[in-house]
PDB file of C-alpha atoms in Angstrom:
ATOM      1  CA  MET A   1     -11.115  17.476 -43.461  1.00 84.00           C
ATOM      2  CA  VAL A   2      -8.179  19.287 -45.035  1.00 87.00           C
ATOM      3  CA  ARG A   3      -4.831  17.484 -45.031  1.00 89.00           C
ATOM      4  CA  GLY A   4      -1.543  19.352 -45.411  1.00 88.00           C
ATOM      5  CA  THR A   5      -2.318  22.557 -43.519  1.00 86.00           C
ATOM      6  CA  ARG A   6       0.193  21.860 -40.727  1.00 83.00           C
ATOM      7  CA  ARG A   7       2.988  21.872 -43.313  1.00 86.00           C
ATOM      8  CA  ALA A   8       1.593  24.861 -45.211  1.00 89.00           C
ATOM      9  CA  LEU A   9       0.810  26.962 -42.122  1.00 87.00           C
ATOM     10  CA  PRO A  10       3.589  26.359 -39.570  1.00 84.00           C
ATOM     11  CA  PRO A  11       3.069  28.052 -36.173  1.00 82.00           C
ATOM     12  CA  SER A  12       6.345  29.961 -36.515  1.00 83.00           C
ATOM     13  CA  GLY A  13       5.568  31.470 -39.912  1.00 80.00           C
ATOM     14  CA  ALA A  14       3.546  34.545 -40.747  1.00 84.00           C
ATOM     15  CA  LEU A  15       2.795  33.463 -44.316  1.00 89.00           C
ATOM     16  CA  PRO A  16       1.699  30.104 -45.734  1.00 89.00           C
ATOM     17  CA  LEU A  17       4.286  27.908 -47.438  1.00 91.00           C
ATOM     18  CA  PRO A  18       3.682  26.449 -50.896  1.00 92.00           C
ATOM     19  CA  GLY A  19       2.351  22.927 -50.825  1.00 90.00           C
ATOM     20  CA  ALA A  20      -0.485  20.655 -51.795  1.00 91.00           C
ATOM     21  CA  LEU A  21      -3.636  20.482 -49.698  1.00 92.00           C
ATOM     22  CA  GLU A  22      -6.045  17.561 -49.867  1.00 92.00           C
ATOM     23  CA  LEU A  23      -9.755  17.872 -49.125  1.00 93.00           C
ATOM     24  CA  GLN A  24     -11.602  14.769 -47.931  1.00 92.00           C
ATOM     25  CA  ILE A  25     -15.270  14.568 -46.972  1.00 93.00           C
ATOM     26  CA  LEU A  26     -15.714  12.220 -44.016  1.00 92.00           C
ATOM     27  CA  ALA A  27     -18.762  10.122 -43.266  1.00 91.00           C
ATOM     28  CA  PRO A  28     -21.395  11.801 -41.075  1.00 91.00           C
ATOM     29  CA  LEU A  29     -21.165  11.206 -37.333  1.00 86.00           C
ATOM     30  CA  ALA A  30     -23.400   8.432 -36.064  1.00 80.00           C
ATOM     31  CA  PRO A  31     -26.382   9.703 -34.091  1.00 76.00           C
ATOM     32  CA  VAL A  32     -26.480   9.070 -30.354  1.00 75.00           C
ATOM     33  CA  ALA A  33     -29.478   8.114 -28.219  1.00 69.00           C
ATOM     34  CA  VAL A  34     -29.463  11.417 -26.336  1.00 71.00           C
ATOM     35  CA  PRO A  35     -29.102  14.578 -28.449  1.00 70.00           C
ATOM     36  CA  ASP A  36     -25.570  15.952 -28.286  1.00 66.00           C
ATOM     37  CA  SER A  37     -24.792  19.345 -26.932  1.00 75.00           C
ATOM     38  CA  ALA A  38     -22.757  21.563 -29.274  1.00 73.00           C
ATOM     39  CA  PRO A  39     -19.456  21.065 -27.356  1.00 77.00           C
ATOM     40  CA  SER A  40     -19.962  17.286 -27.268  1.00 80.00           C
ATOM     41  CA  CYS A  41     -20.702  17.180 -30.984  1.00 83.00           C
ATOM     42  CA  ALA A  42     -17.642  19.339 -31.727  1.00 83.00           C
ATOM     43  CA  THR A  43     -15.457  17.033 -29.601  1.00 84.00           C
ATOM     44  CA  ARG A  44     -16.715  13.974 -31.483  1.00 86.00           C
ATOM     45  CA  ALA A  45     -16.142  15.670 -34.845  1.00 88.00           C
ATOM     46  CA  ARG A  46     -12.619  16.746 -33.862  1.00 88.00           C
ATOM     47  CA  ALA A  47     -11.776  13.202 -32.741  1.00 88.00           C
ATOM     48  CA  ALA A  48     -13.044  11.781 -36.057  1.00 90.00           C
ATOM     49  CA  ILE A  49     -10.964  14.287 -38.049  1.00 90.00           C
ATOM     50  CA  LEU A  50      -7.795  13.615 -36.026  1.00 89.00           C
ATOM     51  CA  THR A  51      -8.286   9.860 -36.433  1.00 90.00           C
ATOM     52  CA  ALA A  52      -8.656  10.220 -40.208  1.00 91.00           C
ATOM     53  CA  LEU A  53      -5.579  12.454 -40.376  1.00 88.00           C
ATOM     54  CA  GLY A  54      -3.489  10.185 -38.152  1.00 86.00           C
ATOM     55  CA  GLU A  55      -2.152  13.270 -36.370  1.00 81.00           C
ATOM     56  CA  PRO A  56      -2.013  14.214 -32.678  1.00 80.00           C
ATOM     57  CA  ASP A  57      -4.315  16.797 -31.111  1.00 80.00           C
ATOM     58  CA  LEU A  58      -1.998  19.768 -30.605  1.00 77.00           C
ATOM     59  CA  THR A  59      -4.537  21.778 -28.578  1.00 74.00           C
ATOM     60  CA  CYS A  60      -3.437  19.832 -25.527  1.00 62.00           C
ATOM     61  CA  CYS A  61       0.179  20.993 -25.820  1.00 56.00           C
ATOM     62  CA  ALA A  62       1.952  24.077 -24.518  1.00 52.00           C
ATOM     63  CA  ASP A  63       2.970  25.163 -28.021  1.00 47.00           C
ATOM     64  CA  THR A  64      -0.531  26.181 -29.114  1.00 49.00           C
ATOM     65  CA  ALA A  65      -1.920  29.681 -28.940  1.00 51.00           C
ATOM     66  CA  ARG A  66      -5.012  28.809 -26.917  1.00 48.00           C
ATOM     67  CA  PRO A  67      -6.169  25.860 -24.838  1.00 47.00           C
ATOM     68  CA  PRO A  68      -9.052  23.640 -25.978  1.00 49.00           C
ATOM     69  CA  ASP A  69     -12.613  24.833 -25.363  1.00 51.00           C
ATOM     70  CA  THR A  70     -11.451  28.451 -25.075  1.00 50.00           C
ATOM     71  CA  ALA A  71     -13.155  31.057 -27.200  1.00 48.00           C
ATOM     72  CA  ARG A  72     -11.075  33.426 -29.254  1.00 46.00           C
ATOM     73  CA  GLU A  73     -10.905  36.934 -27.861  1.00 46.00           C
ATOM     74  CA  ARG A  74     -12.794  39.479 -29.912  1.00 45.00           C
ATOM     75  CA  SER A  75     -11.220  42.777 -30.720  1.00 45.00           C
ATOM     76  CA  ALA A  76     -13.021  45.938 -29.758  1.00 47.00           C
ATOM     77  CA  ARG A  77     -15.049  47.399 -32.608  1.00 47.00           C
ATOM     78  CA  ALA A  78     -13.808  50.663 -34.006  1.00 46.00           C
ATOM     79  CA  SER A  79     -16.246  53.481 -33.491  1.00 41.00           C
TER      80      SER A  79
END
């Protein structure tokens, strides 16, 4: 998990702001009885990161660029 990126990379800015970032390695996710699918595992990992950060999940809000579980659009390759 990287702490401090919301301050350093505000949604309204084009360039990062100076500031300290903190890297923390979290404990591995506990295994479950039934193997997780990739989206389920990603959801569990995201929840663990947000809990450790103590921050809200902004992907549920109208001020984010894309809703949760939505793939980024790929640009067309130049020929």
